[in-house]
Coordinates of C-alpha atoms and ligand atoms in Angstrom, one line a residue:
Chain A
M1 CA -18.4 -35.3 0.5
S2 CA -16.3 -33.6 3.2
N3 CA -17.5 -30.3 4.8
A4 CA -16.3 -27.0 3.2
V5 CA -15.1 -25.9 6.8
T6 CA -14.8 -28.0 10.0
V7 CA -13.7 -26.2 13.2
S8 CA -13.1 -28.5 16.0
A9 CA -12.5 -27.2 19.7
A10 CA -10.6 -24.3 18.3
S11 CA -9.2 -21.6 20.5
K12 CA -6.8 -18.8 20.0
I13 CA -4.9 -16.9 22.6
F14 CA -3.0 -13.7 21.7
P15 CA -0.1 -13.1 24.2
L16 CA 0.1 -9.4 25.1
A17 CA 2.9 -7.4 26.8
R18 CA 3.8 -8.1 30.5
G19 CA 2.5 -11.7 30.5
K20 CA -1.1 -10.6 29.8
R21 CA -3.1 -12.5 27.2
V22 CA -6.2 -12.2 25.3
V23 CA -8.5 -15.2 24.8
A24 CA -9.9 -14.3 21.3
L25 CA -11.6 -17.6 20.8
E26 CA -12.6 -20.5 23.1
A27 CA -13.8 -23.9 22.3
I28 CA -15.2 -23.0 18.9
D29 CA -17.1 -25.8 17.0
L30 CA -18.5 -25.1 13.6
T31 CA -19.1 -26.7 10.4
V32 CA -19.9 -25.3 7.0
A33 CA -21.4 -27.5 4.4
P34 CA -20.3 -27.2 0.7
G35 CA -22.5 -24.5 -0.9
E36 CA -23.7 -23.2 2.4
F37 CA -23.8 -19.5 3.3
V38 CA -22.8 -19.1 7.0
S39 CA -22.6 -15.6 8.7
L40 CA -20.7 -14.8 11.8
I41 CA -22.2 -12.0 13.9
G42 CA -21.4 -10.6 17.3
P43 CA -20.1 -7.4 19.0
S44 CA -16.7 -6.0 18.1
G45 CA -14.0 -8.1 19.6
C46 CA -15.7 -11.4 19.9
G47 CA -13.2 -12.9 17.5
K48 CA -15.1 -12.9 14.2
S49 CA -12.0 -11.8 12.3
T50 CA -9.9 -14.1 14.2
L51 CA -12.0 -17.2 13.3
L52 CA -12.1 -16.2 9.6
R53 CA -8.2 -15.8 9.8
L54 CA -7.8 -19.2 11.4
I55 CA -10.0 -21.0 8.6
A56 CA -7.7 -18.9 6.0
D57 CA -4.6 -20.0 7.7
L58 CA -3.6 -16.4 8.1
D59 CA -3.2 -17.2 11.8
Q60 CA -2.9 -20.6 13.6
P61 CA -5.2 -21.8 16.5
T62 CA -3.7 -22.1 20.0
A63 CA -5.5 -25.3 20.3
G64 CA -8.1 -27.5 18.4
R65 CA -8.2 -28.4 14.6
I66 CA -9.4 -26.6 11.5
E67 CA -10.1 -28.3 8.3
V68 CA -11.1 -27.1 5.0
F69 CA -12.5 -29.6 2.5
G70 CA -11.0 -32.3 4.6
K71 CA -7.6 -30.9 4.5
S72 CA -5.6 -28.9 7.0
A73 CA -6.2 -25.2 6.6
K74 CA -2.7 -24.8 5.5
Q75 CA -3.0 -27.3 2.8
A76 CA -6.2 -25.7 1.6
R77 CA -4.4 -22.4 1.6
I78 CA -1.6 -23.8 -0.5
D79 CA -4.1 -25.5 -2.8
Q80 CA -5.9 -22.2 -3.2
D81 CA -9.3 -23.7 -2.0
Y82 CA -10.7 -20.4 -1.0
G83 CA -10.9 -16.8 -2.1
I84 CA -11.0 -14.1 0.3
A85 CA -12.2 -10.4 0.8
F86 CA -11.5 -8.1 3.5
Q87 CA -13.0 -4.9 5.1
Q88 CA -10.5 -2.8 3.2
A89 CA -10.6 -3.5 -0.5
G90 CA -6.9 -4.0 -0.4
L91 CA -6.4 -3.2 -4.2
L92 CA -2.9 -2.6 -5.4
P93 CA -3.0 1.2 -6.4
W94 CA -0.5 0.9 -9.1
R95 CA -2.5 -1.8 -11.1
T96 CA -5.6 -1.1 -13.1
V97 CA -8.8 -2.6 -12.1
T98 CA -8.1 -5.4 -14.7
G99 CA -4.8 -5.8 -13.3
N100 CA -5.9 -6.2 -9.8
I101 CA -8.4 -8.9 -10.8
E102 CA -5.9 -10.7 -12.7
L103 CA -3.5 -10.7 -9.9
P104 CA -4.3 -14.1 -8.3
L105 CA -4.3 -15.6 -11.7
E106 CA -1.1 -14.0 -12.7
L107 CA 0.6 -15.1 -9.5
H108 CA -0.5 -18.7 -10.2
G109 CA 1.0 -18.8 -13.6
I110 CA -2.2 -18.6 -15.7
G111 CA -1.4 -17.2 -19.3
K112 CA -2.1 -13.7 -20.4
R113 CA -5.1 -14.4 -22.7
A114 CA -7.0 -16.7 -20.2
R115 CA -6.4 -13.9 -17.5
R116 CA -7.8 -11.2 -19.6
A117 CA -10.8 -13.2 -20.6
R118 CA -11.5 -14.1 -17.0
A119 CA -11.1 -10.6 -15.7
A120 CA -13.6 -9.4 -18.4
E121 CA -16.1 -12.0 -17.3
L122 CA -15.8 -11.1 -13.6
L123 CA -16.0 -7.3 -14.4
A124 CA -19.3 -8.1 -16.1
L125 CA -20.4 -9.9 -13.2
V126 CA -19.8 -7.0 -10.8
G127 CA -21.0 -4.4 -13.2
L128 CA -17.7 -2.7 -13.9
S129 CA -16.8 -3.5 -17.4
D130 CA -16.7 0.2 -18.2
F131 CA -13.9 0.7 -15.6
A132 CA -11.7 -2.1 -16.6
D133 CA -8.6 0.4 -17.3
R134 CA -9.0 2.7 -14.4
Y135 CA -6.9 2.8 -11.4
P136 CA -8.3 2.2 -7.8
D137 CA -7.8 5.8 -6.9
Q138 CA -10.2 6.7 -9.7
L139 CA -13.2 4.5 -8.2
S140 CA -15.5 5.0 -5.3
G141 CA -15.1 2.8 -2.1
G142 CA -18.2 0.9 -3.3
M143 CA -16.6 0.2 -6.9
Q144 CA -13.3 -0.8 -5.2
Q145 CA -15.0 -3.2 -2.9
R146 CA -16.6 -4.9 -6.0
V147 CA -13.2 -5.0 -7.6
A148 CA -12.0 -7.0 -4.6
I149 CA -15.0 -9.3 -4.6
A150 CA -14.3 -9.9 -8.3
R151 CA -10.7 -10.7 -7.3
S152 CA -11.8 -13.2 -4.5
L153 CA -13.8 -14.9 -7.1
A154 CA -11.2 -15.0 -9.9
E155 CA -10.1 -18.6 -9.3
S156 CA -13.7 -20.0 -8.9
P157 CA -13.1 -21.0 -5.3
E158 CA -15.4 -23.4 -3.8
L159 CA -15.2 -21.4 -0.5
L160 CA -15.5 -17.7 0.0
L161 CA -14.3 -15.9 3.2
M162 CA -15.5 -12.4 3.6
D163 CA -14.7 -10.0 6.6
E164 CA -17.2 -7.4 6.6
P165 CA -16.6 -6.6 3.0
F166 CA -19.6 -4.1 2.8
G167 CA -18.8 -2.6 6.2
A168 CA -17.6 0.8 4.7
L169 CA -20.4 1.1 2.2
D170 CA -23.6 3.2 2.3
E171 CA -27.0 1.5 3.0
M172 CA -28.0 1.7 -0.6
T173 CA -24.9 0.4 -2.2
R174 CA -24.8 -2.3 0.7
E175 CA -28.2 -3.7 -0.2
R176 CA -27.3 -3.7 -4.0
M177 CA -24.1 -5.5 -3.1
Q178 CA -26.0 -8.1 -0.9
N179 CA -28.3 -8.7 -3.8
E180 CA -25.4 -9.2 -6.2
L181 CA -23.6 -11.5 -3.6
V182 CA -26.7 -13.7 -3.4
R183 CA -26.8 -13.9 -7.1
L184 CA -23.2 -14.7 -7.4
C185 CA -23.4 -17.5 -4.8
A186 CA -26.4 -19.1 -6.7
E187 CA -24.3 -19.0 -9.9
T188 CA -20.9 -20.4 -8.4
G189 CA -22.5 -22.6 -5.7
A190 CA -19.6 -21.7 -3.4
A191 CA -19.9 -21.9 0.4
V192 CA -19.3 -18.6 2.2
V193 CA -18.2 -17.7 5.6
F194 CA -19.3 -14.1 6.0
V195 CA -18.4 -11.8 8.8
T196 CA -20.8 -8.9 9.6
H197 CA -22.1 -6.5 12.2
S198 CA -25.5 -6.1 10.5
I199 CA -28.4 -8.4 11.6
P200 CA -30.5 -7.9 8.6
E201 CA -27.5 -8.4 6.4
A202 CA -26.7 -11.7 8.2
V203 CA -30.3 -12.9 7.8
F204 CA -30.8 -11.8 4.3
L205 CA -27.7 -13.6 3.1
S206 CA -27.2 -16.7 5.2
D207 CA -28.5 -20.2 5.6
R208 CA -27.3 -20.1 9.2
V209 CA -26.2 -17.2 11.5
V210 CA -23.6 -17.8 13.9
V211 CA -24.1 -15.6 16.9
M212 CA -20.9 -14.9 18.9
S213 CA -20.1 -13.3 22.3
P214 CA -16.8 -11.6 23.5
R215 CA -14.3 -12.3 26.3
P216 CA -13.8 -15.0 25.7
G217 CA -15.0 -15.3 22.0
R218 CA -17.5 -18.1 21.9
I219 CA -20.4 -19.2 19.9
L220 CA -23.7 -18.4 21.8
E221 CA -25.9 -19.9 19.3
I222 CA -26.4 -20.9 15.7
V223 CA -29.6 -19.7 14.1
P224 CA -31.0 -21.5 11.2
V225 CA -32.5 -18.8 8.8
G226 CA -33.9 -21.3 6.0
L227 CA -35.2 -18.6 3.9
G228 CA -35.0 -20.7 0.7
S229 CA -32.2 -21.3 -1.8
A230 CA -30.1 -18.3 -2.7
G231 CA -31.6 -18.1 -6.2
N232 CA -35.1 -17.3 -4.7
R233 CA -33.8 -14.4 -2.7
D234 CA -34.5 -10.8 -3.7
D235 CA -35.5 -7.6 -2.3
G236 CA -39.1 -9.0 -1.6
L237 CA -37.6 -11.2 0.9
R238 CA -36.5 -8.2 3.0
E239 CA -40.4 -7.6 3.7
A240 CA -41.2 -11.3 4.3
S241 CA -42.4 -12.4 7.7
G242 CA -40.0 -15.3 7.8
F243 CA -37.2 -12.5 7.5
F244 CA -38.5 -10.7 10.4
A245 CA -38.8 -13.9 12.5
A246 CA -35.1 -14.7 11.8
V247 CA -34.1 -11.2 12.6
K248 CA -35.8 -11.4 15.8
A249 CA -34.3 -14.8 16.7
V250 CA -30.8 -13.5 15.9
R251 CA -31.4 -10.4 18.0
E252 CA -32.6 -12.4 21.0
A253 CA -29.6 -14.7 20.7
L254 CA -27.2 -11.7 20.7
H255 CA -28.9 -10.1 23.7
G256 CA -28.8 -13.2 25.7
V257 CA -32.5 -14.5 25.6
P258 CA -32.5 -18.3 26.4
A259 CA -32.0 -20.4 23.3
E260 CA -35.2 -22.5 23.8
E261 CA -37.5 -19.4 23.8
V262 CA -35.7 -18.1 20.5
R263 CA -36.2 -21.3 18.8
A264 CA -39.9 -21.4 19.8
D265 CA -40.5 -18.0 18.6
S266 CA -38.9 -18.6 15.2
A267 CA -40.5 -21.9 14.7
A268 CA -44.0 -20.3 15.2
G269 CA -42.8 -17.5 12.7
V270 CA -43.9 -14.8 14.9
P271 CA -43.0 -11.5 13.1
S272 CA -41.2 -9.0 15.2
G273 CA -41.2 -5.2 14.7
A274 CA -39.6 -3.8 11.6
P275 CA -35.9 -4.3 11.9
G276 CA -34.8 -1.3 9.9
A277 CA -31.2 -0.9 9.5
E278 CA -30.5 -2.3 12.9
V279 CA -26.7 -2.5 13.5
L280 CA -25.5 -4.5 16.4
Y281 CA -23.8 -2.4 19.1
A282 CA -21.1 -3.7 21.4
S283 CA -22.9 -5.5 24.1
E284 CA -21.1 -5.5 27.6
A285 CA -23.7 -8.0 29.1
P286 CA -22.3 -11.2 30.3
A287 CA -22.8 -14.1 28.2
P288 CA -25.4 -16.6 29.6
R289 CA -23.7 -19.7 30.8
G290 CA -24.5 -23.2 29.6
L291 CA -25.8 -22.7 26.1
E292 CA -25.5 -25.3 23.4
T293 CA -23.0 -24.1 20.9
R294 CA -22.6 -27.4 18.8
Chain B
M1 CA -10.4 24.8 -15.4
R2 CA -10.0 28.6 -16.0
A3 CA -9.0 29.2 -12.4
A4 CA -6.5 26.4 -12.5
G5 CA -5.0 27.7 -15.6
A6 CA -4.8 31.3 -14.3
G7 CA -3.0 29.7 -11.2
R8 CA -0.5 27.9 -13.1
V9 CA 0.3 31.0 -15.1
R10 CA 0.6 32.8 -11.9
M11 CA 2.9 30.1 -10.4
I12 CA 5.3 30.6 -13.3
L13 CA 5.0 34.3 -13.8
A14 CA 5.5 35.4 -10.2
P15 CA 8.9 33.9 -9.7
V16 CA 10.0 35.1 -13.2
I17 CA 8.9 38.5 -12.5
L18 CA 10.7 38.5 -9.1
G19 CA 13.9 37.2 -10.8
V20 CA 13.8 40.1 -13.3
V21 CA 13.3 42.6 -10.6
V22 CA 16.2 41.3 -8.7
L23 CA 18.4 41.2 -11.7
V24 CA 17.6 44.8 -12.5
L25 CA 18.3 46.0 -9.0
W26 CA 21.5 44.1 -8.9
Q27 CA 22.5 45.8 -12.1
L28 CA 21.6 49.1 -10.9
A29 CA 23.3 48.7 -7.6
V30 CA 26.5 47.6 -9.2
V31 CA 26.6 50.4 -11.6
G32 CA 25.2 53.1 -9.2
F33 CA 27.3 52.4 -6.4
A34 CA 30.5 51.4 -8.5
I35 CA 30.8 48.0 -6.8
K36 CA 34.3 46.4 -7.6
P37 CA 33.9 43.1 -9.5
Y38 CA 35.7 41.2 -7.0
V39 CA 32.8 42.0 -4.5
L40 CA 30.1 41.5 -6.9
P41 CA 30.1 41.5 -10.6
S42 CA 27.1 42.9 -12.5
P43 CA 24.5 40.5 -14.2
T44 CA 25.5 41.8 -17.6
A45 CA 29.2 41.1 -17.0
I46 CA 28.4 37.6 -15.9
G47 CA 26.0 37.2 -18.8
D48 CA 28.8 38.4 -21.1
Q49 CA 31.3 35.9 -19.7
F50 CA 28.7 33.1 -19.9
T51 CA 28.3 33.6 -23.6
R52 CA 31.9 34.0 -24.4
A53 CA 33.1 31.2 -22.3
F54 CA 30.2 28.9 -23.1
G55 CA 32.5 26.4 -24.7
S56 CA 34.4 25.7 -21.4
I57 CA 31.3 25.9 -19.4
W58 CA 29.6 23.3 -21.3
S59 CA 32.6 21.0 -21.2
G60 CA 32.9 21.7 -17.5
T61 CA 29.3 21.0 -17.0
R62 CA 29.7 17.6 -18.9
V63 CA 32.6 16.7 -16.7
T64 CA 30.9 17.5 -13.4
G65 CA 27.5 16.3 -14.6
F66 CA 29.0 12.8 -15.8
N67 CA 30.6 12.5 -12.4
A68 CA 27.3 13.4 -10.7
L69 CA 25.4 11.0 -12.9
I70 CA 27.7 8.1 -12.3
G71 CA 27.6 8.8 -8.6
L72 CA 23.8 9.1 -8.8
L73 CA 23.3 5.7 -10.6
L74 CA 26.1 3.9 -8.4
G75 CA 24.8 5.3 -5.2
A76 CA 21.2 4.6 -6.1
V77 CA 22.0 1.0 -7.1
F78 CA 23.8 0.2 -4.0
G79 CA 21.4 2.2 -1.7
I80 CA 18.4 0.1 -3.3
L81 CA 20.1 -3.2 -3.0
F82 CA 21.3 -2.6 0.6
A83 CA 17.8 -1.5 1.4
I84 CA 16.3 -4.7 0.1
V85 CA 18.9 -6.8 2.0
S86 CA 18.2 -4.8 5.2
A87 CA 14.4 -5.2 4.8
L88 CA 15.0 -9.0 4.4
V89 CA 17.7 -9.8 6.8
R90 CA 17.3 -8.3 10.3
V91 CA 20.9 -9.0 11.2
F92 CA 22.1 -6.9 8.2
D93 CA 20.0 -4.1 9.0
E94 CA 21.3 -4.1 12.7
A95 CA 24.9 -4.3 11.5
T96 CA 24.5 -1.5 8.8
L97 CA 22.5 0.9 11.1
P98 CA 25.6 2.5 12.8
V99 CA 27.5 2.8 9.7
V100 CA 24.7 4.3 7.8
T101 CA 24.0 6.7 10.7
A102 CA 27.7 7.7 10.9
L103 CA 27.8 8.3 7.1
A104 CA 24.7 10.5 7.4
V105 CA 26.2 12.9 9.8
V106 CA 29.8 13.0 8.2
P107 CA 30.0 15.6 5.2
I108 CA 31.0 13.1 2.6
V109 CA 33.2 15.6 0.7
A110 CA 35.5 15.5 3.7
L111 CA 36.6 12.2 2.2
A112 CA 37.9 13.6 -1.0
P113 CA 41.5 14.0 0.0
V114 CA 41.6 10.4 1.3
L115 CA 39.9 9.0 -2.0
Y116 CA 42.4 11.0 -4.1
T117 CA 45.4 9.5 -2.4
M118 CA 43.6 6.0 -3.1
F119 CA 42.6 6.6 -6.8
G120 CA 44.7 9.6 -7.8
A121 CA 43.4 13.1 -8.1
G122 CA 43.6 13.1 -11.8
A123 CA 41.1 10.1 -12.1
E124 CA 37.4 10.9 -11.8
T125 CA 36.8 7.7 -9.8
G126 CA 37.2 9.5 -6.3
R127 CA 34.8 12.2 -7.2
Q128 CA 32.4 9.7 -8.6
L129 CA 32.5 7.7 -5.4
I130 CA 32.0 10.8 -3.3
A131 CA 28.8 11.6 -5.2
A132 CA 27.8 8.0 -4.9
L133 CA 28.4 7.9 -1.1
A134 CA 26.2 11.0 -0.7
V135 CA 23.5 9.6 -2.9
F136 CA 23.6 6.3 -1.1
I137 CA 22.2 7.6 2.2
P138 CA 18.8 9.3 1.3
V139 CA 18.2 6.5 -1.3
Y140 CA 18.9 3.8 1.3
V141 CA 16.9 5.4 4.1
N142 CA 13.8 6.3 1.9
T143 CA 13.8 3.0 0.1
L144 CA 14.1 1.0 3.4
R145 CA 11.1 3.0 4.9
G146 CA 9.2 2.3 1.8
L147 CA 9.9 -1.4 1.9
R148 CA 8.7 -1.5 5.5
Q149 CA 5.4 0.3 4.5
V150 CA 3.6 -3.0 3.3
R151 CA 0.0 -2.7 4.3
P152 CA -1.2 -5.6 6.4
V153 CA -4.1 -6.2 4.1
H154 CA -1.5 -6.7 1.3
R155 CA 0.6 -9.1 3.5
D156 CA -2.5 -11.1 4.3
L157 CA -3.4 -11.3 0.6
M158 CA 0.0 -12.6 -0.4
R159 CA -0.2 -15.1 2.2
A160 CA -3.6 -16.2 1.1
Y161 CA -2.2 -16.7 -2.3
A162 CA 0.4 -18.9 -0.9
V163 CA 3.2 -17.2 -3.1
S164 CA 7.0 -17.3 -2.4
S165 CA 8.4 -14.6 -0.3
W166 CA 10.2 -13.4 -3.5
Q167 CA 6.9 -13.2 -5.5
A168 CA 5.3 -11.2 -2.6
T169 CA 8.4 -8.9 -2.5
R170 CA 8.0 -8.4 -6.3
T171 CA 4.2 -8.0 -6.2
V172 CA 3.6 -5.7 -3.3
T173 CA 6.8 -4.7 -1.4
L174 CA 8.8 -3.3 -4.3
P175 CA 6.0 -1.5 -6.1
G176 CA 4.9 0.0 -2.9
A177 CA 8.3 1.1 -2.1
L178 CA 8.9 2.8 -5.4
P179 CA 7.4 6.2 -4.5
F180 CA 9.6 6.3 -1.6
L181 CA 12.5 5.4 -3.7
F182 CA 11.9 8.1 -6.0
T183 CA 11.7 10.7 -3.1
G184 CA 15.0 9.5 -2.0
L185 CA 16.3 9.7 -5.6
R186 CA 15.0 13.5 -6.0
I187 CA 16.7 14.4 -2.6
A188 CA 19.9 12.7 -3.8
S189 CA 20.0 14.2 -7.1
S190 CA 20.8 17.6 -5.7
L191 CA 23.4 16.0 -3.2
A192 CA 25.0 14.3 -6.2
V193 CA 25.6 17.5 -8.1
I194 CA 26.9 19.4 -4.9
S195 CA 29.3 16.6 -4.0
A196 CA 30.7 16.1 -7.4
L197 CA 31.2 19.8 -7.6
I198 CA 32.7 20.5 -4.2
A199 CA 35.0 17.5 -4.5
E200 CA 36.8 19.4 -7.3
Y201 CA 37.7 22.1 -4.8
F202 CA 40.2 19.5 -3.3
G203 CA 42.6 19.7 -6.2
G204 CA 43.8 17.7 -9.1
P205 CA 43.9 18.6 -12.8
V206 CA 40.3 18.7 -13.3
A207 CA 38.1 20.1 -16.2
G208 CA 34.9 20.3 -14.1
L209 CA 32.8 23.3 -13.0
G210 CA 34.0 23.3 -9.4
K211 CA 37.8 23.5 -10.3
S212 CA 36.8 26.1 -13.1
I213 CA 35.2 28.3 -10.4
T214 CA 38.2 28.1 -8.2
S215 CA 40.6 28.8 -10.9
A216 CA 38.6 31.7 -12.5
A217 CA 38.4 33.2 -8.9
A218 CA 42.3 32.7 -8.5
Y219 CA 42.9 34.5 -11.7
S220 CA 40.6 37.4 -10.4
N221 CA 38.1 36.9 -13.2
Y222 CA 35.2 37.1 -11.1
A223 CA 32.6 37.6 -13.6
L224 CA 33.7 34.3 -15.3
A225 CA 33.6 32.6 -11.9
Y226 CA 30.1 33.6 -11.6
A227 CA 29.4 32.4 -15.0
F228 CA 30.7 28.9 -13.9
V229 CA 28.5 29.2 -10.9
L230 CA 25.5 30.0 -13.2
G231 CA 26.3 26.9 -15.2
S232 CA 26.4 24.8 -11.8
I233 CA 23.0 26.1 -11.0
V234 CA 21.6 24.9 -14.4
L235 CA 23.1 21.6 -13.9
G236 CA 21.7 21.2 -10.3
L237 CA 18.2 22.3 -11.6
V238 CA 18.3 19.8 -14.6
F239 CA 19.1 16.9 -12.0
Y240 CA 16.4 18.1 -9.7
L241 CA 13.6 18.5 -12.3
L242 CA 14.4 15.2 -14.0
T243 CA 14.3 13.4 -10.7
L244 CA 11.3 15.3 -9.7
A245 CA 9.4 14.2 -12.9
L246 CA 10.4 10.6 -12.3
E247 CA 8.9 10.9 -8.7
K248 CA 5.7 12.5 -9.9
I249 CA 5.3 9.6 -12.4
A250 CA 6.0 7.0 -9.7
T251 CA 3.6 8.5 -7.2
R252 CA 0.8 9.0 -9.8
H253 CA -1.4 6.2 -8.5
S254 CA -0.4 6.1 -4.9
P255 CA -3.3 6.3 -2.4
A256 CA -3.8 9.7 -0.8
Ligands
LIG1 N1 -2.9 -9.9 16.4 C1 -3.5 -9.8 17.5 N2 -2.9 -9.4 18.7 C2 -3.4 -9.4 20.0 N3 -4.6 -9.4 20.1 C3 -5.5 -9.5 19.0 C4 -4.9 -9.8 17.6 N4 -6.1 -9.9 16.9 C5 -7.0 -9.8 17.6 N5 -6.9 -9.6 18.8 C6 -7.9 -9.6 19.9 O1 -8.7 -10.7 19.8 C7 -10.0 -10.2 20.1 C8 -10.9 -10.5 18.9 O2 -10.5 -9.7 17.8 P1 -11.3 -9.8 16.3 O3 -11.2 -11.3 16.0 O4 -10.7 -8.8 15.5 O5 -12.7 -9.4 16.7 P2 -13.9 -9.0 15.7 O6 -13.4 -9.2 14.4 O7 -15.0 -9.8 16.2 O8 -14.2 -7.5 16.0 C9 -9.9 -8.8 20.4 O9 -10.2 -8.6 21.8 C10 -8.7 -8.3 19.8 O10 -8.2 -7.2 20.4
LIG2 MG1 -13.3 -7.9 12.6

């Protein structure tokens, strides 16, 4: 079976005014297996959103190839092979919660009854059944984001693309949403590419964490987390030693410790100090050269 | 709840009291200083004329109001259509920009004599067209602004859904532009009434409010002229309040 996502030697250059240009991504290689949860982490401006947009065919790479389920990214978009959620919920304010979740189904010609049924199902899934007829401006930010996630799941995509969907949420809502997402993924078996700023979030959710660095945007390292199948993850995991070890590995990768050392640490399962709510800051340190980026 | 209710009562009561006070002072001044009617008739004289001539004020209101309404509908339809085409076709937008800018600075009623020679002063067509032209500008400008306000996240969403550009227009662009359109319509509604009314000043056998004001004044029946003015004010208010209500409904769920 083909990979959910295959990125081969992709780069993206944005031309700026007066002949200047930004190398947003350089020589990116990445594969995501079906059903696999992969997070992209790195300081602001390292090209996480750009990479996600390339996979979604919202932008085209300057060089390289992107395949989604063995097809071109464009064909996959046309075939509606992925669902997408952004940092902003991006709900249509003039539609009810139900109307927003039904939007993709409606645009793709699904009948009214089937739409209603599916929307009700998804509302139950994200715990918003009581808010079906409300308008977005009557919901909190966290609720709006849950609606957006329900909308991204509407067509049961095999691939979910999420760009910091919990970025604007408070820590408590965020952890609850993470638990919900893990449960959703276990239920739907979808592959996920998830952009985040938070190390614990990436580790908690992912099978693998892709650590990126800016200027030019590149993959520093891919940290395998391997904390077990999504179905077994719960709040207890947040205290497990394997969790701390993976957090440490990701943090060291981000801050430029040689990859070999990080691997050794993580293999030995050495627990680090409590990660707390560590959130990555934009590191200006130059990326170490010559790391394996696969 | 209580405070809001009290606030609303005050909001309505304050202008009413002010209006009554102004009317009383006006009446006292006209009587006290024996002001001649051609300078300023008293409120009671105007009120008296208003009830007595109510039949002709009502029919005048209907004529002028109908012209304003036709102008409003016509101008709005063309304003919206042109705005949609401008939003879709860049060349069209660039071509219309100077024309619209010129129209926006020219007082449209100045076209009345020209249009009267084209359509005849007796026909209502000229006056309806003047109202339509006056309406066209704010509707066009506001709708176009609304059509260009599509949020990037909505644009991305439509692309991700791989919908046709017409579907995207119908799903996010048009509904997003509606609040802007209705703001334009609210501004335009007053212009429609004013233009339809003033256009009647340029002659022709007309039964509208504007013509009635000038002829009442020409026959030195100043109180009657003011009674027609009163009718015009009511007509303008009706147009304004109706379009304001539409705007409120359209912007009900707009994000803050
Ligand atoms: N449309 C664009 N035009 C020009 N530069 C862009 C554009 N999108 C992103 N960039 C630049 O590309 C780099 C990566 O951006 P982005 O992918 O948004 O980073 P991240 O999501 O990791 O914060 C940044 O330097 C950003 O300024
Ligand atoms: Mg980003």
